[in-house]
CSV table of C-alpha atoms and ligand atoms in Angstrom, one decimal:
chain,number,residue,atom,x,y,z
A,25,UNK,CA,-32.8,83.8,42.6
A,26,UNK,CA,-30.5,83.8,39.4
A,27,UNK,CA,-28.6,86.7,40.5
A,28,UNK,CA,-28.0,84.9,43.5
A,29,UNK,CA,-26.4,81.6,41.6
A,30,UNK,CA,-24.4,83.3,39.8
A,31,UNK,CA,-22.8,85.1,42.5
A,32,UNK,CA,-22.9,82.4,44.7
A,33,UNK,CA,-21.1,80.1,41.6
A,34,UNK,CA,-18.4,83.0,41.1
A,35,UNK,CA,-17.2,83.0,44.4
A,36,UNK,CA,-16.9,79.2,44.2
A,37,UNK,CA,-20.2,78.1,46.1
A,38,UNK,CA,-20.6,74.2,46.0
A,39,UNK,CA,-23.7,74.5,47.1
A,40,UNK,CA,-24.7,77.0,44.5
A,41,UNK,CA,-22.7,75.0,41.8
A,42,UNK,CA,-24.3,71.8,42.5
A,43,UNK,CA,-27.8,73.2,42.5
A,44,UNK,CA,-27.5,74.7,38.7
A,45,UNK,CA,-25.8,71.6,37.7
A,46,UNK,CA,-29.1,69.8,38.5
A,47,UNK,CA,-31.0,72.3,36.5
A,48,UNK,CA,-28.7,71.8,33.4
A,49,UNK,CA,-28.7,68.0,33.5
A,50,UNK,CA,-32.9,68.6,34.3
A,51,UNK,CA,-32.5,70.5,31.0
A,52,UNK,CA,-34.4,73.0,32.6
A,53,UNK,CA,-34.9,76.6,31.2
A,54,UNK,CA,-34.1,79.1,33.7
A,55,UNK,CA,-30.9,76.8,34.6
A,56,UNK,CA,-29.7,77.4,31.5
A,57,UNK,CA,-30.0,81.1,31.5
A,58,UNK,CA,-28.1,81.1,34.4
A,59,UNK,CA,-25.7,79.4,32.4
A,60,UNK,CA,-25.8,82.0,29.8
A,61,UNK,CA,-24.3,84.4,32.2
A,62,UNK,CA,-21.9,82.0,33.6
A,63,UNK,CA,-20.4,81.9,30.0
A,64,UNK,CA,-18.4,85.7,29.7
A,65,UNK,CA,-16.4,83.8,32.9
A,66,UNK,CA,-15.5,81.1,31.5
A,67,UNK,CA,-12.5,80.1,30.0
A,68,UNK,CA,-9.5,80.3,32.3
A,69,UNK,CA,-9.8,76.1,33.4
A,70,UNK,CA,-7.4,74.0,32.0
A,71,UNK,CA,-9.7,70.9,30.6
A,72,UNK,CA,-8.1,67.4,31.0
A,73,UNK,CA,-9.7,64.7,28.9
A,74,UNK,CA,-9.6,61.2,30.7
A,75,UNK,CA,-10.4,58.5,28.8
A,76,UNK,CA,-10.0,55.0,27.7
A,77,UNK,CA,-11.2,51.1,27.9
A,78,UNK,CA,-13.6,50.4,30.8
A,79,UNK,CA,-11.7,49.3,34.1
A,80,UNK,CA,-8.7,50.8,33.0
A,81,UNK,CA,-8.1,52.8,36.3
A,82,UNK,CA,-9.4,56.2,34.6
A,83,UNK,CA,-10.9,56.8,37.9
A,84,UNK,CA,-8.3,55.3,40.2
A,85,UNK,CA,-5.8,57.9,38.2
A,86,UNK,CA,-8.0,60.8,38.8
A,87,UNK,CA,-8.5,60.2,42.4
A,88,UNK,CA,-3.9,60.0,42.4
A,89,UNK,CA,-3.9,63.0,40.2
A,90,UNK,CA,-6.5,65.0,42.2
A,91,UNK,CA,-3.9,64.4,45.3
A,92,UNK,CA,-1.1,65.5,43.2
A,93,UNK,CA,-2.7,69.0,42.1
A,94,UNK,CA,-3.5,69.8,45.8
A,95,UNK,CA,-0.4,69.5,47.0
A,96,UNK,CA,0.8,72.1,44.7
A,97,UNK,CA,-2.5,74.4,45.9
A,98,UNK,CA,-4.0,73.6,42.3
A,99,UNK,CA,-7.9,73.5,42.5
A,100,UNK,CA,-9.9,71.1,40.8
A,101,UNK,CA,-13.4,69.7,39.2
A,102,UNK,CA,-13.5,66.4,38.1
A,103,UNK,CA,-16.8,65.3,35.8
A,104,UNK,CA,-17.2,61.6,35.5
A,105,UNK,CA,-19.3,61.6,32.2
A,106,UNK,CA,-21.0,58.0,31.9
A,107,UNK,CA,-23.1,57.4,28.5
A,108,UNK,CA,-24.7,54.6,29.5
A,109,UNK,CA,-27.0,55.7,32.5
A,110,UNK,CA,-29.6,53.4,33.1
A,111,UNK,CA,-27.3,50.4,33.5
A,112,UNK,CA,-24.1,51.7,34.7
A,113,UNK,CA,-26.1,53.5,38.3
A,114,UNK,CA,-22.7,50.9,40.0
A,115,UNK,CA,-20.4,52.4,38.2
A,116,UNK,CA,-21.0,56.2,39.3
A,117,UNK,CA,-21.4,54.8,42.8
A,118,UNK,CA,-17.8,53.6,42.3
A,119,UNK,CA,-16.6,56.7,41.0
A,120,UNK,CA,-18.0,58.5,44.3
A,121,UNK,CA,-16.5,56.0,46.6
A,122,UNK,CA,-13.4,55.8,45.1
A,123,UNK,CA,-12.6,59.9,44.7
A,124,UNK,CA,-14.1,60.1,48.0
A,125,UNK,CA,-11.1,61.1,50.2
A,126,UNK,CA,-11.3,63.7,48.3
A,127,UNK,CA,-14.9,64.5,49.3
A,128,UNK,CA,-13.9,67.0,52.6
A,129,UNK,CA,-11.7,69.2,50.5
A,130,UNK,CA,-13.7,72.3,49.7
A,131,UNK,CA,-11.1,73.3,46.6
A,132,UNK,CA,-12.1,69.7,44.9
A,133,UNK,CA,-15.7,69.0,43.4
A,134,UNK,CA,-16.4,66.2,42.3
A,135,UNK,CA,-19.8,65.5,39.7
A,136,UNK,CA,-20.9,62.5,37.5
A,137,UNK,CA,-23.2,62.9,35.1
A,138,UNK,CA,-25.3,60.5,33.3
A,139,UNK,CA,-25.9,61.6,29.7
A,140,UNK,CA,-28.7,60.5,28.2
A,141,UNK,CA,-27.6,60.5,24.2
A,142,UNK,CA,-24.7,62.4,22.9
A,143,UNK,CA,-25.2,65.4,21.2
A,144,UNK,CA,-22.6,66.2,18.1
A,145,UNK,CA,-20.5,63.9,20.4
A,146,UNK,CA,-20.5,65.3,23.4
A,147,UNK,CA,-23.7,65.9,25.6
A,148,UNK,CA,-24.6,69.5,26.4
A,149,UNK,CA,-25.3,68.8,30.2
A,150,UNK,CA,-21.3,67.5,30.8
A,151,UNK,CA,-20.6,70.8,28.6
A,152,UNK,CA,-22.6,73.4,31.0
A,153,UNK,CA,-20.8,71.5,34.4
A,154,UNK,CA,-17.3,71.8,32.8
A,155,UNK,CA,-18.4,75.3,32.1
A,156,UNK,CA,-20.2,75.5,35.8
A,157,UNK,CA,-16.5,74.4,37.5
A,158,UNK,CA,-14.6,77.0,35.0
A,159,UNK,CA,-16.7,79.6,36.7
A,160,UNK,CA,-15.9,78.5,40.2
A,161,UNK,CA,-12.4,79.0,39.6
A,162,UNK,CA,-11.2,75.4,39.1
A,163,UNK,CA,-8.0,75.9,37.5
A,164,UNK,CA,-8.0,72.5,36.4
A,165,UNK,CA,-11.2,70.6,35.2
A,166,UNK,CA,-10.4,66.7,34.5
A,167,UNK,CA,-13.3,64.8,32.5
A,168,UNK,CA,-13.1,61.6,32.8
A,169,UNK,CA,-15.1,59.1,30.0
A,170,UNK,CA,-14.9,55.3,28.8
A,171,UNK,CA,-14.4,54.1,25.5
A,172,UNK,CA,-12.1,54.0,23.0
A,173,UNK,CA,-14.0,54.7,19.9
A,174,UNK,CA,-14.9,57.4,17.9
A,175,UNK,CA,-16.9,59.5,20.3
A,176,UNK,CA,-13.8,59.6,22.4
A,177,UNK,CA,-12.3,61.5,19.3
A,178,UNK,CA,-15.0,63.9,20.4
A,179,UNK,CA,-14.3,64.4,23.1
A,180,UNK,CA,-10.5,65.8,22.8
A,181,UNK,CA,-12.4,68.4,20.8
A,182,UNK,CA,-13.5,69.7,24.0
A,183,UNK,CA,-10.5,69.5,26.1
A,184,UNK,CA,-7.2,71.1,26.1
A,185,UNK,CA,-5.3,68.2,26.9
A,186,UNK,CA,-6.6,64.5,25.8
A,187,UNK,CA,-5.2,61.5,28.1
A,188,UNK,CA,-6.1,58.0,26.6
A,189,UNK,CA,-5.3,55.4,29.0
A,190,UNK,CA,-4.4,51.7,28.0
A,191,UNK,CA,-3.3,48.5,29.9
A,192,UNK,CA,-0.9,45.8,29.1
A,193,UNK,CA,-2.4,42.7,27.5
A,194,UNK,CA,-5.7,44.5,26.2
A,195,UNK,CA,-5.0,45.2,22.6
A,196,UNK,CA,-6.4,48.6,23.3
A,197,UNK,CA,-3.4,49.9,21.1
A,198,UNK,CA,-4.8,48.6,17.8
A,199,UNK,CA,-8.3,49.9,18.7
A,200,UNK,CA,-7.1,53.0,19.4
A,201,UNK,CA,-5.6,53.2,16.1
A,202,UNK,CA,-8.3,52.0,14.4
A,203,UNK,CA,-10.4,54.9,15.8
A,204,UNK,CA,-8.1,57.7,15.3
A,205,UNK,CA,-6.7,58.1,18.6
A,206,UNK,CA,-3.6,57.7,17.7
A,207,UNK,CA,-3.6,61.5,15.9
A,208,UNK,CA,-5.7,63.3,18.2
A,209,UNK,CA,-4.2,62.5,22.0
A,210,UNK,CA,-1.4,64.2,23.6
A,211,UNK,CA,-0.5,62.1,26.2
A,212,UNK,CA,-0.3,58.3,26.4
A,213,UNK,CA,-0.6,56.6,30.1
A,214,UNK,CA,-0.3,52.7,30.3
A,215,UNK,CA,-1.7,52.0,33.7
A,216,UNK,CA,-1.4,49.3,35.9
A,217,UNK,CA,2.3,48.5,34.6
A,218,UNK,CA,2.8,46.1,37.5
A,219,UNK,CA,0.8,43.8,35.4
A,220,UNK,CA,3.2,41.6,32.7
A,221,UNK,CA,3.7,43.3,29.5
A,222,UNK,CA,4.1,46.9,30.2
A,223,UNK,CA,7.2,48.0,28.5
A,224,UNK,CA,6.2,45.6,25.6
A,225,UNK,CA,2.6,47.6,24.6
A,226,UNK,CA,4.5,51.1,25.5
A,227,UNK,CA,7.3,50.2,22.9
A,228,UNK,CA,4.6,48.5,20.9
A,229,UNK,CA,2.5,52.6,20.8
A,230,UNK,CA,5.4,54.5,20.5
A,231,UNK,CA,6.5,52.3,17.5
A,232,UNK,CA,2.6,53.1,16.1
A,233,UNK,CA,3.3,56.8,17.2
A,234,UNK,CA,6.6,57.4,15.0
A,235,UNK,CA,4.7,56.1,12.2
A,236,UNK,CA,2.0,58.1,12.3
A,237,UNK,CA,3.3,61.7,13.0
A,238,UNK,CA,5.9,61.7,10.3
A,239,UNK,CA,6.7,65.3,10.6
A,240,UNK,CA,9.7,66.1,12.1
A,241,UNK,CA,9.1,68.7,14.2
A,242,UNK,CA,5.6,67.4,15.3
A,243,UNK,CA,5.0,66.7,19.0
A,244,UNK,CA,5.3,63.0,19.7
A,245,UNK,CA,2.7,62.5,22.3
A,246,UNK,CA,4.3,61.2,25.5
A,247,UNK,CA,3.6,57.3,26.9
A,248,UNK,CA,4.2,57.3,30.6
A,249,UNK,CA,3.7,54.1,33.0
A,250,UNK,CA,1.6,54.2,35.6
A,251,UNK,CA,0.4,52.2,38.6
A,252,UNK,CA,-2.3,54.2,39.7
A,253,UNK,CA,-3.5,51.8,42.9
A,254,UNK,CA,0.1,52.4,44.3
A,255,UNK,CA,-0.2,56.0,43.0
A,256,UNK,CA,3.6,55.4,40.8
A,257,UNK,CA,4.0,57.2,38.1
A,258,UNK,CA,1.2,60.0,38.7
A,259,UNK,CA,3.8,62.8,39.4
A,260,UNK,CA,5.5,62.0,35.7
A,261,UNK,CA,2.0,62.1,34.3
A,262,UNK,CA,0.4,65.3,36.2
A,263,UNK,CA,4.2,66.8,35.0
A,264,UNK,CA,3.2,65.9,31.2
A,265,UNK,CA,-0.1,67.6,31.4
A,266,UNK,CA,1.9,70.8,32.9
A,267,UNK,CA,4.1,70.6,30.2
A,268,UNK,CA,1.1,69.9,27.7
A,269,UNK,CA,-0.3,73.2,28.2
A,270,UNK,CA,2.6,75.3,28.0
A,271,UNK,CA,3.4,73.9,24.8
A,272,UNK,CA,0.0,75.0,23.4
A,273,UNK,CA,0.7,78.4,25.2
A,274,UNK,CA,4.0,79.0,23.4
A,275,UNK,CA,2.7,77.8,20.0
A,276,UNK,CA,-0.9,79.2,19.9
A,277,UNK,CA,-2.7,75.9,20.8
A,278,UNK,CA,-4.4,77.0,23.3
A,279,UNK,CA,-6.5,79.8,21.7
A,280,UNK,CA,-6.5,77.2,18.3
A,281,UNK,CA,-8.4,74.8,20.9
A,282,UNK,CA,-10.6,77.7,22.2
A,283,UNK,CA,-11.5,78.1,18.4
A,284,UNK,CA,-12.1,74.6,18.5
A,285,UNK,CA,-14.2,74.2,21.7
A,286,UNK,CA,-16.3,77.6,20.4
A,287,UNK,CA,-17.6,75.7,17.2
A,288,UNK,CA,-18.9,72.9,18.5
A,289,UNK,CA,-20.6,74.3,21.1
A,290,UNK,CA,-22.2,77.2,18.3
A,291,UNK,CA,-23.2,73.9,16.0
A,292,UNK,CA,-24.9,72.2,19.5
A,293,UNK,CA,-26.5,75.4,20.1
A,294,UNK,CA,-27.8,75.8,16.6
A,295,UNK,CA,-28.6,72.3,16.4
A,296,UNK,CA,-30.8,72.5,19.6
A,297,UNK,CA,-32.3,75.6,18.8
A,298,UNK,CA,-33.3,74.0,15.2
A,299,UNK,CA,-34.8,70.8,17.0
A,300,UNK,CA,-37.0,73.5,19.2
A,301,UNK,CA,-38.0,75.2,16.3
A,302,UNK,CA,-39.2,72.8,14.4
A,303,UNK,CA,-40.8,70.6,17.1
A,304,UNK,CA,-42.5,73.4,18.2
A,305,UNK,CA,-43.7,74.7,14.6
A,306,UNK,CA,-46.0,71.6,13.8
A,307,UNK,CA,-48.7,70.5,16.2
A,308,UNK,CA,-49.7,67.2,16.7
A,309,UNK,CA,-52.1,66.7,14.2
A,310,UNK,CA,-49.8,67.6,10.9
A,311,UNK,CA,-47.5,65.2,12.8
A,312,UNK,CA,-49.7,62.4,12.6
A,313,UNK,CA,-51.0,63.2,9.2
A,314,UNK,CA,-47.3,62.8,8.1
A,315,UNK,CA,-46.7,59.6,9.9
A,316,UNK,CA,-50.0,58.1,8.6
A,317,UNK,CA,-48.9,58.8,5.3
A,318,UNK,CA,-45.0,57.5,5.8
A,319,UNK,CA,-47.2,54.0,7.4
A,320,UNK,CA,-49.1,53.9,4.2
A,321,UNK,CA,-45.8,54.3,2.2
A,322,UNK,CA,-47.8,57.5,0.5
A,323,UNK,CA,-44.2,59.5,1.2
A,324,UNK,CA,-41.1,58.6,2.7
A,325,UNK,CA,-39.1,60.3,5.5
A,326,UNK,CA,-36.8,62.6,3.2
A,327,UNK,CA,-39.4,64.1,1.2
A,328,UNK,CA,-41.5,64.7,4.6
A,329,UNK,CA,-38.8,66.5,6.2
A,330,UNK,CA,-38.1,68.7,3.1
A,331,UNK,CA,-42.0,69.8,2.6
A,332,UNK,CA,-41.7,70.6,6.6
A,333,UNK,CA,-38.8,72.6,6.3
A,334,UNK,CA,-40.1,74.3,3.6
A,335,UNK,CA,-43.0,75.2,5.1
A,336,UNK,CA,-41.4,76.4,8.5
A,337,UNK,CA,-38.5,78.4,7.3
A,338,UNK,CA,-39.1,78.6,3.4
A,339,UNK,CA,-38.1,77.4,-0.1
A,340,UNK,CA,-33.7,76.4,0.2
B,407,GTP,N1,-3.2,46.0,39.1
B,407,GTP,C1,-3.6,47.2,39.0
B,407,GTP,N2,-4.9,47.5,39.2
B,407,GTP,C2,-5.3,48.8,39.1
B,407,GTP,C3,-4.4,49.8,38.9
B,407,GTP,N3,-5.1,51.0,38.8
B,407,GTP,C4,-6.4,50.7,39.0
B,407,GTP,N4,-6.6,49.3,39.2
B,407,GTP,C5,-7.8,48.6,39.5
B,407,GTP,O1,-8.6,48.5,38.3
B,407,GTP,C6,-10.0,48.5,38.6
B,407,GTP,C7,-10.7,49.5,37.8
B,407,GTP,O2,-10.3,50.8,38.2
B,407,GTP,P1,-11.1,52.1,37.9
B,407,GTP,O3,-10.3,53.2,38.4
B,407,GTP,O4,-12.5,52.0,38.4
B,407,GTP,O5,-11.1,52.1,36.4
B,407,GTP,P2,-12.0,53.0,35.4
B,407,GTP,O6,-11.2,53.0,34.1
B,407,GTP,O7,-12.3,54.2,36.0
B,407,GTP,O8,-13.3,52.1,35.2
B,407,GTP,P3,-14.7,52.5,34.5
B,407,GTP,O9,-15.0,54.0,34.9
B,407,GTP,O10,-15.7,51.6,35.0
B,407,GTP,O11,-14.4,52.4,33.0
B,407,GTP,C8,-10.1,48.7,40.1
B,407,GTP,O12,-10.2,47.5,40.7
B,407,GTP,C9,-8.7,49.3,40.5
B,407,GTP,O13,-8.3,49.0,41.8
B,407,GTP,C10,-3.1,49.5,38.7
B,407,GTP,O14,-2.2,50.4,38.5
B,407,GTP,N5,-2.7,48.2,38.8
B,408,MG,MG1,-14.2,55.2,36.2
């Protein structure tokens, strides 16, 4: 059967593709063996962080880019990443019918996934899909998540190019800033610039921007306007992400963020494999020895966790 997957995934198999995808986010173990095979094929997708405020238009952009790309032949996987799963079931719907006239094109896959907890940032089961469309051949994987906090600092750790989205009259600026956005993005969109205030919040960022990459020959991050619903602006912004990556091409960036993406996914890995261990090395019973003793105040948490570490993989 996993033979089968994998060919089937390689040759760009939706069918194949969605049914590992289920496996990964099932965390199920033979799915992620497939995976394991997946990886020497992985690597060639150029991975487009969306991100920014909720309602922003991440999605409505997505849907314009997605058109631009095909007209140029470009294929593409989009992964709608949504922390908040048990509440947000609307949300993904939306996502769906929105991207959905893309849904006929075979050379466009489209997946949300709900994450349940992030893992050092970013949730394994969004990593194996982006991985998953990589295989298929998408040349261009766009990831599209909400927030403007730290995790979404994460994130860019994982993508090539990072696109924070903002809208006029939100104040989404100063969060940004606050939360380090400001350093990590490369490109700036301000969507919905039919709305009042547009110019004012882009002059407003790239006043921010100047400040805070003082070096003169740094990049400064682009900040493009946008009216996604009217699909203005998309071919500037799909033009920046072209640009993007063959800036990182010419300067080494691209293998640097290779580097990048390689580590986390090694820490995950030994993070998960740790958690396995260990859950696996004390039964039950020690377990509830431990916590009977932590109820009774007889130990606390820290000194537990060192005497069970030192017991499973010996003295630091
Ligand atoms: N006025 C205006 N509205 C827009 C524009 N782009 C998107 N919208 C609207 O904004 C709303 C939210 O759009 P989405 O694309 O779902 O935004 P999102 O950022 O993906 O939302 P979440 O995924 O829920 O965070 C929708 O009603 C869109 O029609 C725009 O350029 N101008
Ligand atoms: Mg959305």
């Amino acid at each position: 059967m996993t033979p089968d997957l994998v060919k089937g995934i390689l040759a760009g198999d939706v069918r194949s593709a969605a049914r590992l995808m289920r496996g990964i986010e099932d965390g199920d173990r033979e799915a992620l063996k497939t995976l394991d095979k997946l990886y020497p094929h992985t690597g060639r997708a150029h991975v487009v962080g969306i991100t920014g405020a909720p309602g922003g238009g991440k999605s409505t952009l997505v849907d314009a880019l997605i058109g631009v790309f095909r007209q140029r032949s470009i294929t593409i996987g989009v992964v709608a990443i949504d922390p908040t799963s048990p509440l947000s079931g609307g949300a993904i719907l939306g996502d769906r019918v929105r991207m959905q006239k893309h849904c006929t094109d075979q050379e466009v896959f489209i997946r949300s996934v709900a994450t349940r907890g992030w893992l050092g940032g970013l949730a394994r089961a969004a990593v194996g899909i982006i991985h998953i469309m990589d295989a298929m051949g998408k040349r261009i994987v766009l990831v599209e998540t909400v927030g403007i906090g730290q995790q979404e600092v994460d994130v860019t750790r994982l993508a090539h190019t990072s696109v924070f989205v903002l809208t006029p009259g939100s104040g989404d600026a100063i969060q940004m800033m606050k939360a380090g956005i400001l350093e990590v993005a490369d490109i700036f969109v301000i969507n919905k610039a039919d709305l009042e205030g547009a110019s004012r919040v882009k002059r407003e960022l790239q006043a921010m921007l100047s400040m805070t990459n003082s070096l003169p020959d740094e990049r400064q991050p682009p900040v493009i306007l946008t009216e996604a619903v009217n699909g203005k602006g998309i071919e500037d912004l799909a033009e920046e992400i072209v640009k993007h990556r063959e800036f990182l091409a010419a300067e080494g960036g691209l293998e640097r963020r290779e580097r990048e993406r390689a580590r986390l996914e090694l820490t995950e890995a030994i993070e998960s494999a740790l958690k396995d261990y260990i859950s696996s090395g004390i039964d039950r019973a020690t377990q509830d020895k431990i916590v009977d003793a932590l109820v009774r105040k007889k130990t606390n948490p820290q000194a537990a966790a060192s005497e069970i570490m030192k017991q499973l993989i010996g003295p630091e």
